[in-house]
Tab-separated table of C-alpha atoms in Angstrom:
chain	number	residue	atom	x	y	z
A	1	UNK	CA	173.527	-8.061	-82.610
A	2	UNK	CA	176.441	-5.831	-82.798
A	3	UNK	CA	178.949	-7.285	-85.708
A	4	UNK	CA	182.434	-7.528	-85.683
A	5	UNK	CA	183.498	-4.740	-87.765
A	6	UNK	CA	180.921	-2.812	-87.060
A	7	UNK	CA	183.495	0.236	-85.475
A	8	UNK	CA	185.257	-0.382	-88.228
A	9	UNK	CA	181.938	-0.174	-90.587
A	10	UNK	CA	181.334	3.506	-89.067
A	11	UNK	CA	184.046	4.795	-90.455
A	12	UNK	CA	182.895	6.475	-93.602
A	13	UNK	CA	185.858	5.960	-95.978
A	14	UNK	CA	185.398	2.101	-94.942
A	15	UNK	CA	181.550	1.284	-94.828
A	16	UNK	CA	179.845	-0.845	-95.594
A	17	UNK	CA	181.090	-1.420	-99.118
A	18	UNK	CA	185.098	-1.001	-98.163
A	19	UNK	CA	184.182	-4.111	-95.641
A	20	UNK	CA	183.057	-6.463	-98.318
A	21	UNK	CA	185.971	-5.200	-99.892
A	22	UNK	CA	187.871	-6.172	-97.350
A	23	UNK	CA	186.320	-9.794	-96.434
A	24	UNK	CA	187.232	-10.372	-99.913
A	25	UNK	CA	190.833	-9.502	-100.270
A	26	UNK	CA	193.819	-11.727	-100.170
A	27	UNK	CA	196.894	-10.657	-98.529
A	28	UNK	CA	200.283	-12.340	-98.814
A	29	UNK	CA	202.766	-10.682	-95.692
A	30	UNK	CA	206.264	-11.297	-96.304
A	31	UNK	CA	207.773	-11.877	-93.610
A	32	UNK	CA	207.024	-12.712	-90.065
A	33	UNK	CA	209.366	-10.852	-87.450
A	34	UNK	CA	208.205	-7.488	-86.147
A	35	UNK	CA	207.002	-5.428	-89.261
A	36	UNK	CA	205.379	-8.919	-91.235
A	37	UNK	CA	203.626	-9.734	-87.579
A	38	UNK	CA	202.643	-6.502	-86.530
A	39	UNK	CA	200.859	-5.882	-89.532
A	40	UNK	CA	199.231	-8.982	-90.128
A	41	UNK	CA	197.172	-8.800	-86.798
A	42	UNK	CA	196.207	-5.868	-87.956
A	43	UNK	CA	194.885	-6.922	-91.002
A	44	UNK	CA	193.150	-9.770	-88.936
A	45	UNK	CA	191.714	-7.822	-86.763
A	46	UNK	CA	190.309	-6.244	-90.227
A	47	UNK	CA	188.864	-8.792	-91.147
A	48	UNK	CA	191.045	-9.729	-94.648
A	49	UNK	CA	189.701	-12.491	-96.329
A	50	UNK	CA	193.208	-14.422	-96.578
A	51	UNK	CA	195.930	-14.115	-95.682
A	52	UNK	CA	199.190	-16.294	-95.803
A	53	UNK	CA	202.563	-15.139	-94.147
A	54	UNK	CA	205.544	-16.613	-95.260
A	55	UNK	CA	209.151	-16.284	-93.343
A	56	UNK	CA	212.235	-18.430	-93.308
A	57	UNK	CA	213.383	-18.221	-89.356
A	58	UNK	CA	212.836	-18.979	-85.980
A	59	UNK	CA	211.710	-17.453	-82.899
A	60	UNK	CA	214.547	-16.247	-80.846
A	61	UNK	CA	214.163	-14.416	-77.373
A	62	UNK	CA	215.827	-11.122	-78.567
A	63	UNK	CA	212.552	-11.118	-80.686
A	64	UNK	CA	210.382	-10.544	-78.511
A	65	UNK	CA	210.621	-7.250	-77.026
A	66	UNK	CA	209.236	-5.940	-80.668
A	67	UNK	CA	207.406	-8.991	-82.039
A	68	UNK	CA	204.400	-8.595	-80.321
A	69	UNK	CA	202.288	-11.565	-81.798
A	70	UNK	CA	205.074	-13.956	-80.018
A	71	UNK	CA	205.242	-15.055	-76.475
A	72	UNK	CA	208.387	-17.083	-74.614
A	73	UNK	CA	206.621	-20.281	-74.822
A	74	UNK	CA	207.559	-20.208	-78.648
A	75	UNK	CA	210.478	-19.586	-78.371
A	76	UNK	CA	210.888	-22.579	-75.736
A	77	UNK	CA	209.482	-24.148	-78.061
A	78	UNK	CA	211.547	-23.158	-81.385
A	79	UNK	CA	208.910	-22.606	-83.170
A	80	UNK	CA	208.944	-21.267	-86.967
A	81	UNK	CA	207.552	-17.821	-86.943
A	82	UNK	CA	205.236	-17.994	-89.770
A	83	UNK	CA	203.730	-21.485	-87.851
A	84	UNK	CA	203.487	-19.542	-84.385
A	85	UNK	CA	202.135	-16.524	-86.403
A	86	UNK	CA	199.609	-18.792	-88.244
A	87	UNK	CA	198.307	-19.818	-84.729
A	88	UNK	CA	197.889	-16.695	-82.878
A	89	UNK	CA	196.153	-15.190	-86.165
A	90	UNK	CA	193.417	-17.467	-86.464
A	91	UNK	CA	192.670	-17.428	-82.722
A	92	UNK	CA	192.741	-13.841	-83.628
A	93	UNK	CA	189.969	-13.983	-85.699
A	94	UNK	CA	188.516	-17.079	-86.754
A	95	UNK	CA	186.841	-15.333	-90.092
A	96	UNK	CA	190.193	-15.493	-91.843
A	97	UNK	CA	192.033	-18.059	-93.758
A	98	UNK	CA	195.669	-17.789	-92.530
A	99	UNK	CA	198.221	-19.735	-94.116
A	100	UNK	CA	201.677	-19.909	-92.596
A	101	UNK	CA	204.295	-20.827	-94.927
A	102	UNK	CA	207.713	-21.709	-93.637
A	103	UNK	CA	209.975	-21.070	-96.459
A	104	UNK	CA	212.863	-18.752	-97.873
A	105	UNK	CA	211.601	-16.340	-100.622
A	106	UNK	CA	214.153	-17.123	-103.390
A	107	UNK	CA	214.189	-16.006	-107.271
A	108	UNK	CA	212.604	-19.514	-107.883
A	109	UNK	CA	209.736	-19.715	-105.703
A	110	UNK	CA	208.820	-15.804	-105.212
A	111	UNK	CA	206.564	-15.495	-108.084
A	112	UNK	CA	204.378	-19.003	-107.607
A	113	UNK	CA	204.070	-17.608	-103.267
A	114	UNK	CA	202.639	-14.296	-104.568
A	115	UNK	CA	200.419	-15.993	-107.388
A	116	UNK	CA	196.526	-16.027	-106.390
A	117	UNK	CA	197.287	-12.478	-104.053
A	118	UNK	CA	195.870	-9.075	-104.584
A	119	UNK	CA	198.037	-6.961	-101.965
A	120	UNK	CA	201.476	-7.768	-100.517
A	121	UNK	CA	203.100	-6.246	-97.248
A	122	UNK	CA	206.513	-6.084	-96.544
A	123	UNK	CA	207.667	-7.529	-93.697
A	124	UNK	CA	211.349	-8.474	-94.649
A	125	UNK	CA	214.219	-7.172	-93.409
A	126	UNK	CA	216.838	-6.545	-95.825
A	127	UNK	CA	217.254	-4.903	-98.975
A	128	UNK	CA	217.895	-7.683	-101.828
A	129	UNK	CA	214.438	-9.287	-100.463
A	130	UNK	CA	212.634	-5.895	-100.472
A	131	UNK	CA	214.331	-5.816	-104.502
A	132	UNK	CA	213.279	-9.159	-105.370
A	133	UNK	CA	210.064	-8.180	-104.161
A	134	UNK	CA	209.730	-5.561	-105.707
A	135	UNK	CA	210.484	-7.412	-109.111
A	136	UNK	CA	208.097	-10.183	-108.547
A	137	UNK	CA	205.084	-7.492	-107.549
A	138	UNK	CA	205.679	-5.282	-110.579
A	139	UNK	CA	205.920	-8.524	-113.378
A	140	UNK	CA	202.544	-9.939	-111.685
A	141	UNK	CA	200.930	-6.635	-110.930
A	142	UNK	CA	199.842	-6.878	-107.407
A	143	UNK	CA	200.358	-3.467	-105.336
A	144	UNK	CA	203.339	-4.005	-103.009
A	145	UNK	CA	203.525	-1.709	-99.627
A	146	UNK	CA	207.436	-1.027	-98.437
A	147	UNK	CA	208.137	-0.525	-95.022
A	148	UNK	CA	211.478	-0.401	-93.255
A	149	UNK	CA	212.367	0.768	-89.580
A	150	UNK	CA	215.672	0.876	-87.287
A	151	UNK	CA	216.765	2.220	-84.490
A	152	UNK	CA	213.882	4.865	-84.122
A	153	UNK	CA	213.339	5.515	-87.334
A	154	UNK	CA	211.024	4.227	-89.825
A	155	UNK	CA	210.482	4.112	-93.607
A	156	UNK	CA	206.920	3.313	-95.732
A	157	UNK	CA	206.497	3.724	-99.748
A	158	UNK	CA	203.238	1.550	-101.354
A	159	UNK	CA	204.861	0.331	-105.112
A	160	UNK	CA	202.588	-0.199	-107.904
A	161	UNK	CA	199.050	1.512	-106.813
A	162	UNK	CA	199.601	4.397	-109.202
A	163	UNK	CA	200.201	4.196	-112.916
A	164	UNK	CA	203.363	5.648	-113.893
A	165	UNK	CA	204.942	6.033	-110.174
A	166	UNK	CA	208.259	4.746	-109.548
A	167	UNK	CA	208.843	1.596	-107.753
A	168	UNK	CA	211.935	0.848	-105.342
A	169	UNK	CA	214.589	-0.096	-107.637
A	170	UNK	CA	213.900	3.707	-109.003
A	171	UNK	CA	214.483	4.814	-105.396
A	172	UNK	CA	217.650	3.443	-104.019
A	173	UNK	CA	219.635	6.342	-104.233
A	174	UNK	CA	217.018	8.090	-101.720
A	175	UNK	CA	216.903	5.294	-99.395
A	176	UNK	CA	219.382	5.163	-96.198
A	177	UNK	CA	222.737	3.220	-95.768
A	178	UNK	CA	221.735	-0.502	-95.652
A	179	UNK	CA	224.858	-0.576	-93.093
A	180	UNK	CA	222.087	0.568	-90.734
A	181	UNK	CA	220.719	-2.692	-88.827
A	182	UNK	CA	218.608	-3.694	-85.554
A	183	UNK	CA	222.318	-5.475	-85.247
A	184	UNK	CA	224.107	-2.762	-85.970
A	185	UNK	CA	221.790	0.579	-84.037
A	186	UNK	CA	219.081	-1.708	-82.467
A	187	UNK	CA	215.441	-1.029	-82.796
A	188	UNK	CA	212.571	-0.369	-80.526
A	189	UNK	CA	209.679	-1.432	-81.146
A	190	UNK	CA	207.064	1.797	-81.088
A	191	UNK	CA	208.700	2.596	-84.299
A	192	UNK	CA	207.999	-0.876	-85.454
A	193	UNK	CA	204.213	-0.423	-84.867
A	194	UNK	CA	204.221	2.757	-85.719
A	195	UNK	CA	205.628	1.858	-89.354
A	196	UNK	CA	203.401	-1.211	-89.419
A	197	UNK	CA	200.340	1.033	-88.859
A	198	UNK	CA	201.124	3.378	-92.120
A	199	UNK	CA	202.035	0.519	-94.404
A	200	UNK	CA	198.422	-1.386	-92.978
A	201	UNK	CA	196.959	2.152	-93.567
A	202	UNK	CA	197.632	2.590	-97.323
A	203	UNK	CA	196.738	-1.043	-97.607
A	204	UNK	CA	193.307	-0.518	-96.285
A	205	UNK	CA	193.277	2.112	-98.592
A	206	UNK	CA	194.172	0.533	-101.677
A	207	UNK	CA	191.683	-2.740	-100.951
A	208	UNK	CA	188.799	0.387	-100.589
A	209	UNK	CA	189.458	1.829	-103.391
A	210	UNK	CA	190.590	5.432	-101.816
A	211	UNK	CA	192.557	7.984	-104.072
A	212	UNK	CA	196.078	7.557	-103.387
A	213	UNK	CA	199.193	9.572	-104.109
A	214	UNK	CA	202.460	7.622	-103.850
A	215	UNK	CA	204.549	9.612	-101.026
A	216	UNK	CA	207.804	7.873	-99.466
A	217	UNK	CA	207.501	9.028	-95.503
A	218	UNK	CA	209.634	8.909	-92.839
A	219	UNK	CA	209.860	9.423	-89.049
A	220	UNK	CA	212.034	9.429	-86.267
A	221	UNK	CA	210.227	8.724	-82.809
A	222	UNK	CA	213.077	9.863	-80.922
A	223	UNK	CA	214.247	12.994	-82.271
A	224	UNK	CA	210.115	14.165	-83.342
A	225	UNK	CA	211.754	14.503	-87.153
A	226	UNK	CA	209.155	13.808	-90.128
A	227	UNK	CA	209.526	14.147	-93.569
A	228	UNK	CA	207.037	13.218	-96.786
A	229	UNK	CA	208.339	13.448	-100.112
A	230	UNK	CA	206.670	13.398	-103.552
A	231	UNK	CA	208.866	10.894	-105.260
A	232	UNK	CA	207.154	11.053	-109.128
A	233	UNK	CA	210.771	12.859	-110.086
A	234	UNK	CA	212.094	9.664	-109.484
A	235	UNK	CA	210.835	7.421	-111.930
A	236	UNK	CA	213.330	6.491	-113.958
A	237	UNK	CA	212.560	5.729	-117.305
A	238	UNK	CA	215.408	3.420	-117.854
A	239	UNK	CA	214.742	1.456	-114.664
A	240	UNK	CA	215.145	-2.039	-115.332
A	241	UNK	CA	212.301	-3.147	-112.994
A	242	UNK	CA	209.812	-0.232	-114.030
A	243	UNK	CA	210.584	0.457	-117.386
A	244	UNK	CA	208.419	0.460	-120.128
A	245	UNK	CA	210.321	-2.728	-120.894
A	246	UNK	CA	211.756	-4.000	-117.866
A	247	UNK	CA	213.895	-6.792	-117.316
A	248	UNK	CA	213.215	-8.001	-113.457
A	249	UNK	CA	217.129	-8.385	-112.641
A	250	UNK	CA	216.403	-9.253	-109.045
A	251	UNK	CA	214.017	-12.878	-110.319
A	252	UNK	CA	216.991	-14.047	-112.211
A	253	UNK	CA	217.698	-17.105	-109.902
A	254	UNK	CA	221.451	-18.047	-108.993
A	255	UNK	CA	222.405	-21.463	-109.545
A	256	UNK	CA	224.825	-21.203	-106.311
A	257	UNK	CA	224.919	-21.864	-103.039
A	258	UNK	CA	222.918	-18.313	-101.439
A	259	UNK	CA	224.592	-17.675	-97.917
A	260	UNK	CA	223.036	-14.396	-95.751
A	261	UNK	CA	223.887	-13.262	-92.507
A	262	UNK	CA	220.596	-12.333	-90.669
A	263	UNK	CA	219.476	-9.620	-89.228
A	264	UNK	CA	219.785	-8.949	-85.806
A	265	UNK	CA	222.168	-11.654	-84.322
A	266	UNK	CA	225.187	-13.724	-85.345
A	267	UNK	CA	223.486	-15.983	-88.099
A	268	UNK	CA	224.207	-17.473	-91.183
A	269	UNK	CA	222.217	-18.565	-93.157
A	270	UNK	CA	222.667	-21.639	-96.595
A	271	UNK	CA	220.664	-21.816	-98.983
A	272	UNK	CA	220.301	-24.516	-101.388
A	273	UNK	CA	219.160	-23.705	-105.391
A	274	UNK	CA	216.531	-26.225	-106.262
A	275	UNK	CA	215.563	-27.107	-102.671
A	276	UNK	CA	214.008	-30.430	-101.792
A	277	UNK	CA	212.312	-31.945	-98.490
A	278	UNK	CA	214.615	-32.953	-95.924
A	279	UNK	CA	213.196	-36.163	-93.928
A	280	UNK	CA	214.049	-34.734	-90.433
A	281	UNK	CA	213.846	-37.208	-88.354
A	282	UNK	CA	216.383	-39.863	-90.256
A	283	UNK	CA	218.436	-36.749	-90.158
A	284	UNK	CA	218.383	-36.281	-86.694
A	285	UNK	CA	218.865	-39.853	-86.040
A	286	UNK	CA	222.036	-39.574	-88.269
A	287	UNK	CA	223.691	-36.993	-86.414
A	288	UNK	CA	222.817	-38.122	-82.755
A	289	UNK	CA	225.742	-39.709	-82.243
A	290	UNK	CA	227.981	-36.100	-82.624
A	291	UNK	CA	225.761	-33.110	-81.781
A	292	UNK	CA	224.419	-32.003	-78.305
A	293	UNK	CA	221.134	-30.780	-77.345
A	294	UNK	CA	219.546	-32.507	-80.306
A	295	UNK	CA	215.760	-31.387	-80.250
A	296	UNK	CA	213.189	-31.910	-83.195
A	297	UNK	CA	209.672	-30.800	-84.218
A	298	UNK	CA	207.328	-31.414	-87.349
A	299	UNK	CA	209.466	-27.939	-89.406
A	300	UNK	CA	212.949	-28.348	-87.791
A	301	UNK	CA	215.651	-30.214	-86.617
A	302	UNK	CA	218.043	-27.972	-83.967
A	303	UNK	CA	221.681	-28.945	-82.221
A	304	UNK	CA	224.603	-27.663	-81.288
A	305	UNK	CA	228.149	-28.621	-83.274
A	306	UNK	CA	231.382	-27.128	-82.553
A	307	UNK	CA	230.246	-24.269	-80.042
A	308	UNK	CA	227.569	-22.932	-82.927
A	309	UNK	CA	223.532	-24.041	-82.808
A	310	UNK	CA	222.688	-25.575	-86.005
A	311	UNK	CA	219.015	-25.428	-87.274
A	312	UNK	CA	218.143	-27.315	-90.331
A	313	UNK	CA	214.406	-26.719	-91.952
A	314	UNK	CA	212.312	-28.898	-94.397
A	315	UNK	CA	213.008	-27.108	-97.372
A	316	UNK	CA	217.149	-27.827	-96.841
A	317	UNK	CA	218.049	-24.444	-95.106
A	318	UNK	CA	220.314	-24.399	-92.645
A	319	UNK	CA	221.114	-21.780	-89.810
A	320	UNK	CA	224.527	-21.252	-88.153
A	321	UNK	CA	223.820	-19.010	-85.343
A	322	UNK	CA	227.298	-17.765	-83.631
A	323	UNK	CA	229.031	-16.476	-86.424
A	324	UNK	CA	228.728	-13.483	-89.068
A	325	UNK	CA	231.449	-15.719	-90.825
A	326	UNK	CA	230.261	-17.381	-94.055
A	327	UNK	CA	233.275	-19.439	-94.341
A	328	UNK	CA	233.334	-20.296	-90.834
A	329	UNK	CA	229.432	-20.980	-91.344
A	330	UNK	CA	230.515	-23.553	-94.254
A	331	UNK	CA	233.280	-25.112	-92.434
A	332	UNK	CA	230.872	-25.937	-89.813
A	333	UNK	CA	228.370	-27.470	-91.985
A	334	UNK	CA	230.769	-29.626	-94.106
A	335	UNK	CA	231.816	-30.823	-90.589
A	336	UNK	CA	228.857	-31.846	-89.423
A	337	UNK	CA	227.645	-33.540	-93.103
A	338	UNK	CA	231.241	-35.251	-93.510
């Protein structure tokens, strides 16, 4: 009988050997919107050992012209992305432990998530969570494999897989405005699987033990522009995430209310330091009585408030959709919790 990876198998830098290798790694994807999904059904479809995909949001329909994992019946549904991800990926291939974690990656829980993981993929989409990342890979040592894409363009760099190379906080300067978002420019989403591809790639790699050199790349799908660049000029030797004694600046947790507007449509989202389980359904039964279109399911409790949807998670998160407006956002919540 034929196996499973067997295509895979014939590839000579893989073989035989770089398959056990890679029915023994664990994987942690953070993230599950287009870069996060794409690249975990690839790494599936692999044949990973484990892998467990964490992400904060729900499915939305503008998602799914890029999110290819998704279909409309989860959005209908409202379903967290890393639960709907968790499904499709073990029907995927039933070989791998998936784990779906619904969650916000914070400064407090970041490093306990990652614990137990040899390889993480980024998946995120924003800068601070690509730093705190970044932090939280270097202090535990697990290789960490950046990827970024808008508009047409996309952006890979694998962190920590070469001694001495310098890590992200090293490279901001060479990075692209952050004012550059999928709400900002849009995004399609061949540049989404296309970037998804090279940061899988130099995974694969890594797990296999191949030589690698550190590179940052870039492409443009529209335009046909490329670009590679060594980045081991970089490395900055005071960097306090790199350093020969570095300080992580990006796990010092903030003993605040966090509040982020989301990429990609009007949302807002609060945060809670310290978060604790929310029993949904005496909250939805509290709030019947002033909300429309009150719907609940085992991760979420969703309504609409003063011409804004309101979606409250487990872990105490809430999401104001309708508004870029953090005090608006507040107002809105301090409404609805008297």
């Amino acid at each position: 009988m034929i196996g499973k990876y067997s295509r895979q198998e014939l590839f000579a830098p893989i073989g035989l050997v770089g398959q056990q290798r890679i029915r023994e790694a664990k994987v942690f994807v953070l993230g599950a919107g287009a870069l996060g999904s794409s690249g975990a059904e690839m790494l599936v479809r692999a044949g990973v050992g484990e892998l467990t995909i964490v992400d904060r949001d729900i499915l939305e329909w503008t998602n799914l012209h890029r999110q290819q994992l998704y279909t409309e019946q989860d959005v209908i549904d409202q379903l967290p992305k890393a639960i709907a991800a968790e499904s499709r990926l073990r029907a995927i291939n039933s070989d791998v432990k998936v784990r779906g974690i619904v969650a916000d990656v914070t400064p407090e829980n970041i490093l306990e998530l990652f614990e137990g993981h040899q390889f993480i993929l980024d998946g995120t989409d924003n800068i601070e969570t690509r730093l705190l990342a970044n932090d939280a890979a270097l202090q535990l040592g697990i290789p960490f494999f950046m990827g970024a894409c808008v508009g047409s363009y996309g952006l890979t760099f694998p962190i920590g897989v070469k001694e001495g190379s310098p890590c992200l906080h090293c490279l901001l300067e060479a990075l692209p405005p952050q004012s550059l978002t999928c709400d900002t420019v849009g995004v399609i989403s061949p540049i989404v699987v296309t970037t998804a591809a090279r940061q899988t790639a130099e995974l694969l790699k890594c797990i296999t033990g191949a030589s690698m050199e550190p590179r940052l790349e870039s492409v443009d799908l529209w335009t046909g522009e490329r670009a590679a660049m060594d980045v081991q000029s970089m490395k900055k030797p005071s960097c306090p995430s790199c350093s020969a004694t570095p300080v992580y600046p990006y796990l010092s947790a903030n003993e605040v209310i966090r509040t982020a507007v989301l990429c990609g449509r009007d949302t807002v989202q609060l945060t809670w330091p310290k978060h604790r389980q929310v029993e949904l359904l005496p909250f939805a039964e509290s709030i019947r009585g002033i909300v429309s279109n009150l719907k609940q399911n085992p991760y979420l409790v969703s309504c609409e408030y003063n011409n804004h949807r309101l979606v409250l998670f487990r872990d105490g998160r809430m999401l104001v959709h309708g508004t870029k407006d953090i005090m608006v956002a507040r107002k809105i919540i301090s409404g609805l919790l008297g």
